[in-house]
PDB file of C-alpha atoms in Angstrom:
ATOM      1  CA  MET A   1      88.437  89.907 116.843  1.00  0.00           C
ATOM      2  CA  ILE A   2      88.395  93.625 114.902  1.00  0.00           C
ATOM      3  CA  GLY A   3      89.364  94.965 111.842  1.00  0.00           C
ATOM      4  CA  ASN A   4      91.919  96.983 111.030  1.00  0.00           C
ATOM      5  CA  LEU A   5      89.994 100.163 110.421  1.00  0.00           C
ATOM      6  CA  GLU A   6      88.261  99.423 113.697  1.00  0.00           C
ATOM      7  CA  VAL A   7      91.354  99.406 115.453  1.00  0.00           C
ATOM      8  CA  VAL A   8      92.458 102.823 113.753  1.00  0.00           C
ATOM      9  CA  VAL A   9      88.461 104.494 114.882  1.00  0.00           C
ATOM     10  CA  LEU A  10      88.723 103.218 118.614  1.00  0.00           C
ATOM     11  CA  ALA A  11      92.286 104.389 118.505  1.00  0.00           C
ATOM     12  CA  ASN A  12      91.508 108.090 117.452  1.00  0.00           C
ATOM     13  CA  LEU A  13      88.447 108.113 119.845  1.00  0.00           C
ATOM     14  CA  LEU A  14      90.932 106.818 123.221  1.00  0.00           C
ATOM     15  CA  GLU A  15      92.261 110.602 122.609  1.00  0.00           C
ATOM     16  CA  SER A  16      88.586 112.517 122.498  1.00  0.00           C
ATOM     17  CA  GLU A  17      84.941 111.999 121.584  1.00  0.00           C
ATOM     18  CA  ALA A  18      84.301 113.046 117.690  1.00  0.00           C
ATOM     19  CA  THR A  19      82.061 113.069 114.836  1.00  0.00           C
ATOM     20  CA  GLY A  20      81.548 111.022 111.716  1.00  0.00           C
ATOM     21  CA  TYR A  21      83.094 114.162 109.864  1.00  0.00           C
ATOM     22  CA  ASP A  22      85.641 114.878 112.085  1.00  0.00           C
ATOM     23  CA  LEU A  23      87.178 111.002 112.532  1.00  0.00           C
ATOM     24  CA  THR A  24      86.898 110.936 108.858  1.00  0.00           C
ATOM     25  CA  LYS A  25      89.220 114.076 108.417  1.00  0.00           C
ATOM     26  CA  LYS A  26      91.898 113.216 111.413  1.00  0.00           C
ATOM     27  CA  ILE A  27      92.601 109.255 109.544  1.00  0.00           C
ATOM     28  CA  ASN A  28      92.779 110.739 105.991  1.00  0.00           C
ATOM     29  CA  GLN A  29      95.555 112.934 107.690  1.00  0.00           C
ATOM     30  CA  SER A  30      97.120 109.942 108.969  1.00  0.00           C
ATOM     31  CA  PRO A  31      98.788 106.730 107.284  1.00  0.00           C
ATOM     32  CA  TRP A  32      95.656 104.923 107.131  1.00  0.00           C
ATOM     33  CA  LYS A  33      93.393 106.489 104.237  1.00  0.00           C
ATOM     34  CA  SER A  34      89.726 105.219 104.216  1.00  0.00           C
ATOM     35  CA  SER A  35      86.398 106.506 102.949  1.00  0.00           C
ATOM     36  CA  HIS A  36      83.772 108.322 104.498  1.00  0.00           C
ATOM     37  CA  GLN A  37      81.015 105.581 103.559  1.00  0.00           C
ATOM     38  CA  GLN A  38      83.753 103.390 105.475  1.00  0.00           C
ATOM     39  CA  ILE A  39      84.092 105.124 108.206  1.00  0.00           C
ATOM     40  CA  TYR A  40      80.422 105.799 109.098  1.00  0.00           C
ATOM     41  CA  ARG A  41      79.784 102.129 108.658  1.00  0.00           C
ATOM     42  CA  THR A  42      82.152 101.210 111.315  1.00  0.00           C
ATOM     43  CA  LEU A  43      81.460 103.755 113.595  1.00  0.00           C
ATOM     44  CA  LEU A  44      77.980 101.818 113.364  1.00  0.00           C
ATOM     45  CA  LYS A  45      79.296  98.275 113.730  1.00  0.00           C
ATOM     46  CA  LEU A  46      81.711  99.451 116.524  1.00  0.00           C
ATOM     47  CA  LYS A  47      78.663 101.186 118.600  1.00  0.00           C
ATOM     48  CA  ASN A  48      76.318  98.108 118.090  1.00  0.00           C
ATOM     49  CA  ARG A  49      79.193  96.037 119.473  1.00  0.00           C
ATOM     50  CA  GLY A  50      78.774  98.599 122.514  1.00  0.00           C
ATOM     51  CA  TYR A  51      82.369  99.631 122.217  1.00  0.00           C
ATOM     52  CA  LEU A  52      81.297 103.349 121.259  1.00  0.00           C
ATOM     53  CA  THR A  53      78.328 105.407 122.532  1.00  0.00           C
ATOM     54  CA  CYS A  54      76.656 107.893 120.381  1.00  0.00           C
ATOM     55  CA  GLN A  55      74.880 111.356 121.528  1.00  0.00           C
ATOM     56  CA  GLU A  56      72.947 113.401 119.140  1.00  0.00           C
ATOM     57  CA  VAL A  57      73.539 117.307 119.462  1.00  0.00           C
ATOM     58  CA  ASN A  58      70.940 119.328 117.942  1.00  0.00           C
ATOM     59  CA  GLN A  59      72.620 122.299 115.929  1.00  0.00           C
ATOM     60  CA  THR A  60      70.747 125.646 114.745  1.00  0.00           C
ATOM     61  CA  ASN A  61      69.816 125.392 110.919  1.00  0.00           C
ATOM     62  CA  LYS A  62      71.519 122.154 110.624  1.00  0.00           C
ATOM     63  CA  PRO A  63      71.146 118.461 110.727  1.00  0.00           C
ATOM     64  CA  ASP A  64      71.566 117.154 114.444  1.00  0.00           C
ATOM     65  CA  LYS A  65      74.992 115.742 114.422  1.00  0.00           C
ATOM     66  CA  LYS A  66      76.265 112.727 116.209  1.00  0.00           C
ATOM     67  CA  VAL A  67      79.299 112.757 118.810  1.00  0.00           C
ATOM     68  CA  TYR A  68      81.161 109.614 119.182  1.00  0.00           C
ATOM     69  CA  LYS A  69      82.812 108.120 122.411  1.00  0.00           C
ATOM     70  CA  ILE A  70      84.442 105.126 123.003  1.00  0.00           C
ATOM     71  CA  THR A  71      82.848 102.648 125.848  1.00  0.00           C
ATOM     72  CA  PRO A  72      85.118 101.162 128.616  1.00  0.00           C
ATOM     73  CA  LYS A  73      84.522  97.726 126.439  1.00  0.00           C
ATOM     74  CA  GLY A  74      85.740  99.064 123.760  1.00  0.00           C
ATOM     75  CA  SER A  75      89.259 100.486 125.028  1.00  0.00           C
ATOM     76  CA  SER A  76      89.547  96.772 127.137  1.00  0.00           C
ATOM     77  CA  VAL A  77      89.638  95.841 123.649  1.00  0.00           C
ATOM     78  CA  VAL A  78      92.208  98.254 121.860  1.00  0.00           C
ATOM     79  CA  SER A  79      94.414  97.361 125.041  1.00  0.00           C
ATOM     80  CA  SER A  80      93.800  93.761 124.681  1.00  0.00           C
ATOM     81  CA  LYS A  81      96.892  91.422 124.318  1.00  0.00           C
ATOM     82  CA  LYS A  82      95.460  89.821 121.490  1.00  0.00           C
ATOM     83  CA  LEU A  83      95.146  92.706 119.607  1.00  0.00           C
ATOM     84  CA  GLN A  84      98.521  93.745 120.691  1.00  0.00           C
ATOM     85  CA  SER A  85      99.919  90.777 119.368  1.00  0.00           C
ATOM     86  CA  ALA A  86     102.209  90.753 115.683  1.00  0.00           C
ATOM     87  CA  THR A  87     100.678  88.733 112.757  1.00  0.00           C
ATOM     88  CA  ILE A  88     102.829  88.628 109.831  1.00  0.00           C
ATOM     89  CA  LYS A  89     100.790  88.203 106.773  1.00  0.00           C
ATOM     90  CA  ILE A  90     102.781  87.043 103.494  1.00  0.00           C
ATOM     91  CA  GLN A  91     100.316  87.472 100.274  1.00  0.00           C
ATOM     92  CA  GLN A  92      99.983  86.534  97.185  1.00  0.00           C
ATOM     93  CA  ASP A  93     100.423  88.803  94.184  1.00  0.00           C
ATOM     94  CA  GLU A  94     100.614  90.020  90.846  1.00  0.00           C
ATOM     95  CA  ALA A  95     104.048  89.404  91.210  1.00  0.00           C
ATOM     96  CA  TYR A  96     104.420  85.793  91.915  1.00  0.00           C
ATOM     97  CA  SER A  97     101.965  84.717  89.400  1.00  0.00           C
ATOM     98  CA  ARG A  98     104.535  86.296  86.657  1.00  0.00           C
ATOM     99  CA  LEU A  99     107.426  84.581  88.146  1.00  0.00           C
ATOM    100  CA  THR A 100     105.556  81.347  86.926  1.00  0.00           C
ATOM    101  CA  LEU A 101     106.204  82.624  83.304  1.00  0.00           C
ATOM    102  CA  GLY A 102     110.231  83.322  83.612  1.00  0.00           C
ATOM    103  CA  ASP A 103     109.868  86.381  81.536  1.00  0.00           C
ATOM    104  CA  PRO A 104     112.161  88.990  83.194  1.00  0.00           C
ATOM    105  CA  GLN A 105     110.697  91.714  81.677  1.00  0.00           C
ATOM    106  CA  TYR A 106     107.992  92.016  84.117  1.00  0.00           C
ATOM    107  CA  PHE A 107     110.382  92.487  86.877  1.00  0.00           C
ATOM    108  CA  ILE A 108     112.151  94.999  84.830  1.00  0.00           C
ATOM    109  CA  ASP A 109     109.340  97.231  84.641  1.00  0.00           C
ATOM    110  CA  MET A 110     108.305  96.631  87.953  1.00  0.00           C
ATOM    111  CA  HIS A 111     111.501  98.047  89.187  1.00  0.00           C
ATOM    112  CA  SER A 112     110.958 101.146  87.843  1.00  0.00           C
ATOM    113  CA  GLU A 113     107.798 101.463  89.272  1.00  0.00           C
ATOM    114  CA  LEU A 114     108.788 100.767  92.737  1.00  0.00           C
ATOM    115  CA  VAL A 115     111.924 103.340  92.407  1.00  0.00           C
ATOM    116  CA  LYS A 116     108.995 105.912  90.590  1.00  0.00           C
ATOM    117  CA  LYS A 117     106.956 105.167  94.126  1.00  0.00           C
ATOM    118  CA  ILE A 118     109.940 105.213  96.447  1.00  0.00           C
ATOM    119  CA  SER A 119     111.138 108.658  94.921  1.00  0.00           C
ATOM    120  CA  GLU A 120     107.722 110.043  95.435  1.00  0.00           C
ATOM    121  CA  LEU A 121     106.746 108.905  98.980  1.00  0.00           C
ATOM    122  CA  THR A 122     110.632 110.619  99.669  1.00  0.00           C
ATOM    123  CA  LYS A 123     109.375 113.633  98.344  1.00  0.00           C
ATOM    124  CA  ILE A 124     106.279 113.341 100.428  1.00  0.00           C
ATOM    125  CA  ARG A 125     107.342 112.261 104.062  1.00  0.00           C
ATOM    126  CA  ASN A 126     109.116 115.373 105.140  1.00  0.00           C
ATOM    127  CA  ASP A 127     106.286 117.331 105.008  1.00  0.00           C
ATOM    128  CA  SER A 128     104.493 115.003 107.241  1.00  0.00           C
ATOM    129  CA  GLU A 129     103.536 114.286 110.899  1.00  0.00           C
ATOM    130  CA  PRO A 130     105.868 111.991 112.944  1.00  0.00           C
ATOM    131  CA  LEU A 131     103.404 109.038 112.796  1.00  0.00           C
ATOM    132  CA  THR A 132     102.854 109.412 109.398  1.00  0.00           C
ATOM    133  CA  GLN A 133     106.601 109.542 108.451  1.00  0.00           C
ATOM    134  CA  LEU A 134     106.956 106.254 110.430  1.00  0.00           C
ATOM    135  CA  ALA A 135     104.603 104.780 108.391  1.00  0.00           C
ATOM    136  CA  ILE A 136     105.716 106.230 104.667  1.00  0.00           C
ATOM    137  CA  ASP A 137     109.499 104.958 106.341  1.00  0.00           C
ATOM    138  CA  ARG A 138     108.044 101.394 106.348  1.00  0.00           C
ATOM    139  CA  LYS A 139     106.483 101.699 102.761  1.00  0.00           C
ATOM    140  CA  ILE A 140     109.770 102.719 101.512  1.00  0.00           C
ATOM    141  CA  ASN A 141     111.805 100.111 103.207  1.00  0.00           C
ATOM    142  CA  LEU A 142     109.568  97.048 101.678  1.00  0.00           C
ATOM    143  CA  LEU A 143     110.186  99.232  98.384  1.00  0.00           C
ATOM    144  CA  HIS A 144     113.405  98.929  98.499  1.00  0.00           C
ATOM    145  CA  ALA A 145     113.398  95.152  99.097  1.00  0.00           C
ATOM    146  CA  ASP A 146     110.834  94.248  96.231  1.00  0.00           C
ATOM    147  CA  VAL A 147     113.755  96.458  94.200  1.00  0.00           C
ATOM    148  CA  GLU A 148     116.833  94.199  95.504  1.00  0.00           C
ATOM    149  CA  TRP A 149     114.280  90.853  94.832  1.00  0.00           C
ATOM    150  CA  CYS A 150     113.260  92.864  91.508  1.00  0.00           C
ATOM    151  CA  LYS A 151     117.117  92.799  90.941  1.00  0.00           C
ATOM    152  CA  TYR A 152     117.789  88.836  91.710  1.00  0.00           C
ATOM    153  CA  VAL A 153     114.951  87.754  89.956  1.00  0.00           C
ATOM    154  CA  VAL A 154     115.928  89.676  86.727  1.00  0.00           C
ATOM    155  CA  ARG A 155     119.581  87.902  86.956  1.00  0.00           C
ATOM    156  CA  THR A 156     118.091  84.629  87.751  1.00  0.00           C
ATOM    157  CA  LEU A 157     115.264  84.250  84.695  1.00  0.00           C
ATOM    158  CA  SER A 158     118.641  86.325  82.526  1.00  0.00           C
ATOM    159  CA  ASN A 159     120.542  82.818  82.998  1.00  0.00           C
ATOM    160  CA  GLY A 160     117.919  81.020  81.782  1.00  0.00           C
ATOM    161  CA  ILE A 161     116.318  79.670  85.257  1.00  0.00           C
ATOM    162  CA  ARG A 162     112.972  79.131  84.937  1.00  0.00           C
ATOM    163  CA  VAL A 163     110.220  78.733  87.239  1.00  0.00           C
ATOM    164  CA  ALA A 164     107.428  76.137  87.732  1.00  0.00           C
ATOM    165  CA  ALA A 165     104.352  77.037  89.982  1.00  0.00           C
TER     166      ALA A 165
END
């Protein structure tokens, strides 16, 4: 199985070959964010697995640059049925642990932070590329669901109902 960053790198190389620098710029303009160190480590890992080739290109008065290209093996991994099937992961986060305390204040504060984040995302959405807009829309919708959940938790806990782990 390959990781999410590996999928992002391979998908970007399906379009055209690129250097690690160019990939980093392109990926960080998309919904996915990653450091250049993570991308270079991922490129090396994908190359070692045979999913990419790397050609060194001489440059005058500069270090050689490495140009990465996806291999047929890499293309088949990206298009595999297993990779295309959806999986849903439920993550345990801070909110679940605070729920066991039974204090509504955390969820009142969480509600305020969620509303701020929705506002920030809404402001940057329209200036984004179409795929980034879709990712932002997903984040906004998930945040709206959390806002409603926070309201429900506050009402429930304010009515004196205690939750035990």
